[in-house]
Amino acid sequence: MALGPALLSMASAAQVRSGSPGNVVISSANGLRACQRAMEVLRQGGDTLDAVIAGVNINEEDPEDNSVGYGGLPNEDGVVELDASVMHGPTRRAGSVAALRNIKYPSRVARLVMERSDHIMLVGEGALRFAKAHGFQEENLLTDKSRIAWLVWKANLRDSEGHSNWSDGLDAPVSKPSAQLRQMFPEVDESLLAWAVEVATRPPTGTITCLALNAKGEMSGVTTTSGLAWKIPGRVGDSPIIGAGLYVDQEVGAAGSTGRGEENIRTVGAHTIVENMRHGMPPKEACLDVLKRISRNYDQDLTRLARFDIVFYALRKDGAYASASLWSGRRQREAVSTRKFAVNDGGESRLEDCAFLYERK
Ligand code: GLY
């Protein structure tokens, strides 16, 4: 009996693959366009690392993606600091940069670290000098939108009297914080202000990870991010840490992560997932196992675990793939939206549901 399209899609999600898998790209939910572009590169016979980097460059240059590259939310000083890593399966090489300022495409710099240095990771000033030595131009990565969100965050930092040095509450008191914000930003529209308040009070850790497999069985991956919003300058998350935010083993598969990097670094999530798959776990179970380790680090205390989320993505060498998050979804005002991830296995990119460890009520 032939499987219809819906059942075929379920079969892939259920990690059943046989024969030559063909080209497969997966990424975090912000990567629909990234998967599409990566698939185009693969279709033209391009290398898997070229494909994933071309894909995530879309997010790195998109001012509307506030978790990656240009337009990313800044550190506590209002400076955008970027982290990225790449791994190339066929040559088993890796490169990464961390706390890189003023360069829009950290994934490309990470690749240059891999290809044109005898090192794997460069950080901060050294990474910037390395990028400039290779012709990258410095530019301001802080968009007006991100700057306003940063100012809202600063105005929200108040002492026990409710006073903030970054708002005019003493000279010209207003009764409600929302009225104060309106007074501070008269030119900013309501939806932008509401978004700024949301990210100021719940600092996001966005990120994009993108993993690719081509018809020859070659694999690569990239993870790139502006990291945790309002972080202490110099904070490095999981994205540039080989084995945490990204790991590729040409013989087994690839894994990446988005979400709260500190939890991932403590479990070396991507490497653990690839090792789990090496020992026979299907991609979904391999991801869930790491989420269980994270939960164990908090003694399964759901109150503390509810304060963050983290998502893993796994692509096995035979084309089977999965993604799993700690929580079933994100709370957005009253509703909980189901976590998704992006997939392209030859047609249009689509979103599929993530598996999850705990259901968000
Ligand atoms: N996963 C992104 C970060 O924590 O920086």
Short mmCIF file of C-alpha atoms and ligand atoms in Angstrom, two decimals:
data_model
loop_
_atom_site.label_atom_id
_atom_site.label_comp_id
_atom_site.label_asym_id
_atom_site.label_seq_id
_atom_site.Cartn_x
_atom_site.Cartn_y
_atom_site.Cartn_z
CA MET A 1 0.00 0.00 0.00
CA ALA A 2 1.37 3.43 -0.97
CA LEU A 3 1.50 6.10 1.73
CA GLY A 4 -0.35 9.38 1.05
CA PRO A 5 1.45 12.71 1.55
CA ALA A 6 0.20 13.15 5.13
CA LEU A 7 1.35 9.67 6.15
CA LEU A 8 4.67 10.16 4.37
CA SER A 9 5.22 13.33 6.34
CA MET A 10 4.35 11.47 9.57
CA ALA A 11 6.73 8.72 8.55
CA SER A 12 9.59 11.20 8.29
CA ALA A 13 8.69 12.74 11.64
CA ALA A 14 8.56 9.23 13.04
CA GLN A 15 12.14 8.91 11.88
CA VAL A 16 11.59 6.09 9.40
CA ARG A 17 13.96 6.46 6.48
CA SER A 18 15.43 3.91 4.15
CA GLY A 19 17.54 3.94 1.02
CA SER A 20 19.22 7.15 -0.17
CA PRO A 21 17.72 9.99 1.89
CA GLY A 22 18.43 12.72 -0.68
CA ASN A 23 18.82 16.33 0.40
CA VAL A 24 17.42 17.26 3.82
CA VAL A 25 17.73 20.56 5.70
CA ILE A 26 16.29 21.31 9.14
CA SER A 27 16.47 24.43 11.28
CA SER A 28 14.85 26.30 14.12
CA ALA A 29 11.40 27.76 13.43
CA ASN A 30 12.84 31.10 12.28
CA GLY A 31 14.57 29.23 9.44
CA LEU A 32 11.87 28.57 6.84
CA ARG A 33 13.64 30.82 4.34
CA ALA A 34 17.04 29.57 5.48
CA CYS A 35 16.03 25.97 4.76
CA GLN A 36 14.69 27.02 1.36
CA ARG A 37 17.88 28.77 0.37
CA ALA A 38 20.05 25.95 1.72
CA MET A 39 18.02 23.46 -0.32
CA GLU A 40 18.53 25.55 -3.47
CA VAL A 41 22.30 25.42 -2.91
CA LEU A 42 22.16 21.64 -2.38
CA ARG A 43 20.06 21.15 -5.51
CA GLN A 44 22.70 22.97 -7.52
CA GLY A 45 25.29 20.53 -6.17
CA GLY A 46 26.72 22.99 -3.63
CA ASP A 47 28.59 21.95 -0.54
CA THR A 48 26.54 21.37 2.61
CA LEU A 49 28.40 24.07 4.55
CA ASP A 50 27.91 26.60 1.73
CA ALA A 51 24.24 25.67 1.86
CA VAL A 52 23.62 26.20 5.58
CA ILE A 53 25.68 29.39 5.75
CA ALA A 54 23.82 30.85 2.75
CA GLY A 55 20.62 29.91 4.57
CA VAL A 56 21.35 31.55 7.92
CA ASN A 57 22.81 34.65 6.23
CA ILE A 58 19.15 35.54 5.53
CA ASN A 59 18.51 35.78 9.28
CA GLU A 60 21.85 37.44 10.00
CA GLU A 61 21.02 40.34 7.67
CA ASP A 62 17.31 40.53 8.57
CA PRO A 63 16.64 43.48 10.94
CA GLU A 64 13.35 41.82 11.95
CA ASP A 65 15.08 38.73 13.41
CA ASN A 66 15.99 40.13 16.80
CA SER A 67 17.93 37.09 17.90
CA VAL A 68 20.51 36.86 15.13
CA GLY A 69 23.01 39.21 13.43
CA TYR A 70 21.92 42.71 12.37
CA GLY A 71 18.94 43.79 14.50
CA GLY A 72 19.84 41.34 17.28
CA LEU A 73 19.03 42.55 20.80
CA PRO A 74 22.14 44.01 22.42
CA ASN A 75 24.04 43.40 25.65
CA GLU A 76 23.44 45.52 28.76
CA ASP A 77 25.59 48.31 27.30
CA GLY A 78 23.47 48.49 24.15
CA VAL A 79 26.10 46.78 21.98
CA VAL A 80 25.19 43.82 19.75
CA GLU A 81 27.59 40.90 20.39
CA LEU A 82 27.35 37.87 18.13
CA ASP A 83 28.30 34.19 18.53
CA ALA A 84 28.46 31.57 15.77
CA SER A 85 29.90 28.16 14.96
CA VAL A 86 30.19 25.97 11.89
CA MET A 87 31.11 22.32 11.34
CA HIS A 88 31.92 20.69 8.02
CA GLY A 89 31.28 16.96 8.10
CA PRO A 90 33.35 15.79 5.11
CA THR A 91 36.57 17.43 6.36
CA ARG A 92 35.65 17.02 10.05
CA ARG A 93 36.61 20.62 10.71
CA ALA A 94 35.06 23.32 12.87
CA GLY A 95 35.31 27.05 13.47
CA SER A 96 33.66 29.54 15.77
CA VAL A 97 33.57 33.14 16.97
CA ALA A 98 32.17 34.58 20.18
CA ALA A 99 31.34 38.07 21.46
CA LEU A 100 32.04 39.46 17.99
CA ARG A 101 30.96 43.09 17.54
CA ASN A 102 30.15 45.15 14.44
CA ILE A 103 30.25 42.31 11.88
CA LYS A 104 26.93 41.28 10.39
CA TYR A 105 27.83 37.72 9.32
CA PRO A 106 29.47 35.89 12.23
CA SER A 107 28.81 32.53 10.53
CA ARG A 108 31.08 33.57 7.65
CA VAL A 109 33.79 34.64 10.07
CA ALA A 110 33.46 31.30 11.92
CA ARG A 111 34.00 29.55 8.60
CA LEU A 112 37.11 31.63 7.94
CA VAL A 113 38.45 30.70 11.39
CA MET A 114 38.00 27.07 10.29
CA GLU A 115 39.56 27.55 6.86
CA ARG A 116 42.21 30.22 7.31
CA SER A 117 43.55 29.77 10.80
CA ASP A 118 45.11 27.00 12.78
CA HIS A 119 42.58 27.64 15.54
CA ILE A 120 38.96 26.71 16.17
CA MET A 121 37.61 29.62 18.20
CA LEU A 122 38.30 33.36 18.28
CA VAL A 123 36.58 35.77 20.64
CA GLY A 124 35.96 39.49 21.11
CA GLU A 125 38.61 41.90 19.89
CA GLY A 126 40.70 39.11 18.34
CA ALA A 127 37.72 37.82 16.36
CA LEU A 128 36.96 41.35 15.13
CA ARG A 129 40.56 41.93 14.05
CA PHE A 130 40.59 38.57 12.28
CA ALA A 131 37.36 39.47 10.44
CA LYS A 132 38.73 42.86 9.39
CA ALA A 133 41.97 41.25 8.22
CA HIS A 134 39.81 39.22 5.85
CA GLY A 135 38.02 42.24 4.45
CA PHE A 136 34.87 42.45 6.60
CA GLN A 137 33.65 46.01 7.14
CA GLU A 138 32.56 47.16 10.58
CA GLU A 139 29.00 48.44 10.83
CA ASN A 140 26.56 49.38 13.57
CA LEU A 141 24.31 46.36 14.16
CA LEU A 142 21.92 48.10 16.56
CA THR A 143 18.68 48.95 14.75
CA ASP A 144 16.34 51.65 16.06
CA LYS A 145 13.88 48.92 17.06
CA SER A 146 16.47 47.09 19.16
CA ARG A 147 17.73 50.39 20.62
CA ILE A 148 14.20 51.28 21.79
CA ALA A 149 13.78 47.82 23.37
CA TRP A 150 17.11 48.29 25.16
CA LEU A 151 16.02 51.71 26.48
CA VAL A 152 12.73 50.21 27.68
CA TRP A 153 14.70 47.49 29.46
CA LYS A 154 16.90 50.13 31.13
CA ALA A 155 13.87 52.19 32.17
CA ASN A 156 12.43 49.02 33.73
CA LEU A 157 15.43 48.60 36.06
CA ARG A 158 14.09 50.28 39.19
CA ASP A 159 15.16 50.62 42.79
CA SER A 160 12.92 49.70 45.73
CA GLU A 161 11.21 53.10 45.43
CA GLY A 162 10.39 52.40 41.82
CA HIS A 163 12.94 54.93 40.61
CA SER A 164 15.01 54.50 37.46
CA ASN A 165 17.89 56.75 36.39
CA TRP A 166 16.80 56.03 32.81
CA SER A 167 13.33 57.58 33.06
CA ASP A 168 12.04 60.97 34.14
CA GLY A 169 9.85 59.78 37.03
CA LEU A 170 10.88 62.28 39.72
CA ASP A 171 10.72 65.57 37.80
CA ALA A 172 7.55 64.70 35.92
CA PRO A 173 5.80 61.86 37.75
CA VAL A 174 3.14 59.89 35.94
CA SER A 175 0.90 57.35 37.62
CA LYS A 176 1.37 54.29 35.40
CA PRO A 177 4.60 52.79 33.96
CA SER A 178 2.83 52.37 30.60
CA ALA A 179 2.03 56.12 30.53
CA GLN A 180 5.66 56.82 31.37
CA LEU A 181 6.84 54.74 28.43
CA ARG A 182 4.38 56.49 26.13
CA GLN A 183 5.79 59.81 27.37
CA MET A 184 9.36 58.64 26.80
CA PHE A 185 8.70 57.35 23.28
CA PRO A 186 5.91 59.50 21.79
CA GLU A 187 6.97 58.64 18.24
CA VAL A 188 6.96 54.84 18.76
CA ASP A 189 3.82 52.95 17.70
CA GLU A 190 1.84 50.79 20.15
CA SER A 191 2.82 47.41 18.75
CA LEU A 192 6.54 48.21 18.82
CA LEU A 193 6.24 49.47 22.39
CA ALA A 194 4.32 46.35 23.45
CA TRP A 195 7.00 44.17 21.87
CA ALA A 196 9.75 46.22 23.57
CA VAL A 197 8.07 45.72 26.96
CA GLU A 198 7.73 41.98 26.27
CA VAL A 199 11.43 41.48 25.41
CA ALA A 200 12.53 43.86 28.18
CA THR A 201 10.68 41.85 30.82
CA ARG A 202 11.31 38.39 29.32
CA PRO A 203 14.75 38.55 27.68
CA PRO A 204 14.71 36.15 24.73
CA THR A 205 17.43 33.74 23.59
CA GLY A 206 16.50 33.29 19.93
CA THR A 207 19.23 31.94 17.62
CA ILE A 208 19.11 29.97 14.39
CA THR A 209 20.65 26.56 13.90
CA CYS A 210 20.62 24.92 10.46
CA LEU A 211 21.71 21.35 9.64
CA ALA A 212 22.04 19.85 6.15
CA LEU A 213 22.50 16.45 4.54
CA ASN A 214 23.03 16.03 0.80
CA ALA A 215 22.36 13.11 -1.50
CA LYS A 216 26.00 11.99 -1.20
CA GLY A 217 25.50 11.63 2.56
CA GLU A 218 27.63 14.67 3.41
CA MET A 219 26.58 16.80 6.38
CA SER A 220 27.29 20.24 7.82
CA GLY A 221 25.80 22.59 10.36
CA VAL A 222 25.82 26.18 11.60
CA THR A 223 24.46 27.96 14.66
CA THR A 224 24.43 31.76 14.86
CA THR A 225 22.96 34.17 17.41
CA SER A 226 23.04 37.54 19.13
CA GLY A 227 22.66 35.54 22.34
CA LEU A 228 20.72 36.41 25.44
CA ALA A 229 19.23 39.92 25.32
CA TRP A 230 20.74 42.35 27.87
CA LYS A 231 23.56 39.94 28.72
CA ILE A 232 26.66 41.04 30.59
CA PRO A 233 29.20 42.16 27.95
CA GLY A 234 31.42 39.22 27.12
CA ARG A 235 28.80 36.59 28.00
CA VAL A 236 29.17 33.65 25.63
CA GLY A 237 26.27 31.27 25.14
CA ASP A 238 26.18 27.76 23.73
CA SER A 239 25.99 28.68 20.04
CA PRO A 240 29.73 29.04 19.41
CA ILE A 241 30.70 26.15 21.70
CA ILE A 242 31.48 23.14 19.52
CA GLY A 243 29.63 20.21 21.10
CA ALA A 244 27.01 22.41 22.80
CA GLY A 245 25.28 24.67 20.26
CA LEU A 246 26.42 22.54 17.33
CA TYR A 247 27.97 19.17 16.59
CA VAL A 248 28.40 17.24 13.36
CA ASP A 249 29.86 13.77 13.00
CA GLN A 250 29.96 12.72 9.37
CA GLU A 251 29.54 9.06 10.36
CA VAL A 252 26.46 9.61 12.54
CA GLY A 253 24.59 12.89 12.18
CA ALA A 254 24.31 16.47 13.33
CA ALA A 255 22.65 18.37 16.16
CA GLY A 256 22.10 22.00 17.14
CA SER A 257 20.29 24.01 19.76
CA THR A 258 18.41 27.24 20.46
CA GLY A 259 17.21 28.63 23.76
CA ARG A 260 18.96 29.13 27.08
CA GLY A 261 22.58 28.39 26.33
CA GLU A 262 23.77 28.02 29.90
CA GLU A 263 21.73 24.81 30.29
CA ASN A 264 23.09 23.43 27.06
CA ILE A 265 26.73 24.11 27.94
CA ARG A 266 26.24 22.13 31.17
CA THR A 267 25.02 19.10 29.22
CA VAL A 268 27.12 19.56 26.02
CA GLY A 269 23.80 18.94 24.31
CA ALA A 270 24.65 18.67 20.61
CA HIS A 271 27.54 16.27 21.19
CA THR A 272 25.47 14.22 23.60
CA ILE A 273 22.67 13.94 21.02
CA VAL A 274 25.08 12.78 18.30
CA GLU A 275 26.59 10.23 20.71
CA ASN A 276 23.08 9.06 21.63
CA MET A 277 22.34 8.52 17.93
CA ARG A 278 25.65 6.73 17.48
CA HIS A 279 24.52 4.29 20.17
CA GLY A 280 21.22 3.67 18.43
CA MET A 281 18.76 6.22 19.82
CA PRO A 282 16.43 7.72 17.19
CA PRO A 283 16.77 11.52 16.81
CA LYS A 284 13.71 12.36 18.91
CA GLU A 285 14.76 10.18 21.85
CA ALA A 286 18.35 11.46 21.52
CA CYS A 287 17.07 15.04 21.98
CA LEU A 288 14.66 14.12 24.80
CA ASP A 289 17.48 12.38 26.67
CA VAL A 290 19.43 15.66 26.86
CA LEU A 291 16.31 17.52 27.99
CA LYS A 292 15.95 14.94 30.78
CA ARG A 293 19.55 15.63 31.81
CA ILE A 294 18.73 19.35 31.97
CA SER A 295 15.64 18.60 34.04
CA ARG A 296 17.74 16.40 36.34
CA ASN A 297 20.12 19.35 36.89
CA TYR A 298 17.14 21.07 38.53
CA ASP A 299 15.96 17.95 40.38
CA GLN A 300 12.90 17.98 38.09
CA ASP A 301 11.72 21.16 39.86
CA LEU A 302 9.11 22.35 37.36
CA THR A 303 8.82 25.79 38.96
CA ARG A 304 12.44 26.59 38.22
CA LEU A 305 12.43 24.77 34.88
CA ALA A 306 9.42 26.86 33.81
CA ARG A 307 11.63 29.94 33.84
CA PHE A 308 13.43 29.00 30.63
CA ASP A 309 13.16 26.91 27.50
CA ILE A 310 15.61 25.15 25.24
CA VAL A 311 15.17 23.30 21.95
CA PHE A 312 17.34 20.65 20.30
CA TYR A 313 17.41 19.66 16.62
CA ALA A 314 18.86 16.41 15.27
CA LEU A 315 19.47 15.15 11.73
CA ARG A 316 20.76 11.62 11.32
CA LYS A 317 22.98 10.51 8.46
CA ASP A 318 20.14 8.46 6.96
CA GLY A 319 17.91 11.56 6.75
CA ALA A 320 15.79 10.88 9.85
CA TYR A 321 15.30 14.05 11.89
CA ALA A 322 13.52 15.46 14.91
CA SER A 323 13.38 18.41 17.25
CA ALA A 324 12.41 18.45 20.91
CA SER A 325 11.92 21.26 23.41
CA LEU A 326 11.86 21.29 27.19
CA TRP A 327 8.37 22.83 27.11
CA SER A 328 5.55 22.15 24.67
CA GLY A 329 5.23 25.80 23.74
CA ARG A 330 5.80 29.41 24.47
CA ARG A 331 3.42 31.41 26.60
CA GLN A 332 2.36 34.44 24.59
CA ARG A 333 -0.02 36.52 26.69
CA GLU A 334 -2.96 34.15 27.42
CA ALA A 335 -2.21 31.45 24.83
CA VAL A 336 0.50 28.80 24.55
CA SER A 337 1.83 28.44 21.01
CA THR A 338 3.20 25.02 20.05
CA ARG A 339 6.93 24.89 19.39
CA LYS A 340 7.84 24.19 15.77
CA PHE A 341 10.93 23.63 13.68
CA ALA A 342 11.57 24.09 9.97
CA VAL A 343 12.19 21.29 7.48
CA ASN A 344 12.94 21.15 3.77
CA ASP A 345 13.39 17.78 2.10
CA GLY A 346 13.12 18.91 -1.47
CA GLY A 347 9.94 20.97 -1.89
CA GLU A 348 8.74 24.00 0.00
CA SER A 349 9.98 24.50 3.53
CA ARG A 350 7.43 23.63 6.18
CA LEU A 351 7.07 23.79 9.95
CA GLU A 352 6.67 20.60 11.98
CA ASP A 353 5.79 20.25 15.66
CA CYS A 354 8.60 19.72 18.13
CA ALA A 355 8.40 16.84 20.56
CA PHE A 356 8.59 18.04 24.16
CA LEU A 357 9.44 16.89 27.66
CA TYR A 358 6.88 18.91 29.61
CA GLU A 359 3.52 20.33 28.60
CA ARG A 360 3.10 24.05 29.22
CA LYS A 361 -0.35 24.59 30.69
N1 GLY B 1 21.27 29.70 22.63
C1 GLY B 1 21.67 31.04 22.50
C2 GLY B 1 22.30 31.59 23.70
O1 GLY B 1 22.02 31.17 24.81
O2 GLY B 1 23.11 32.47 23.56
#
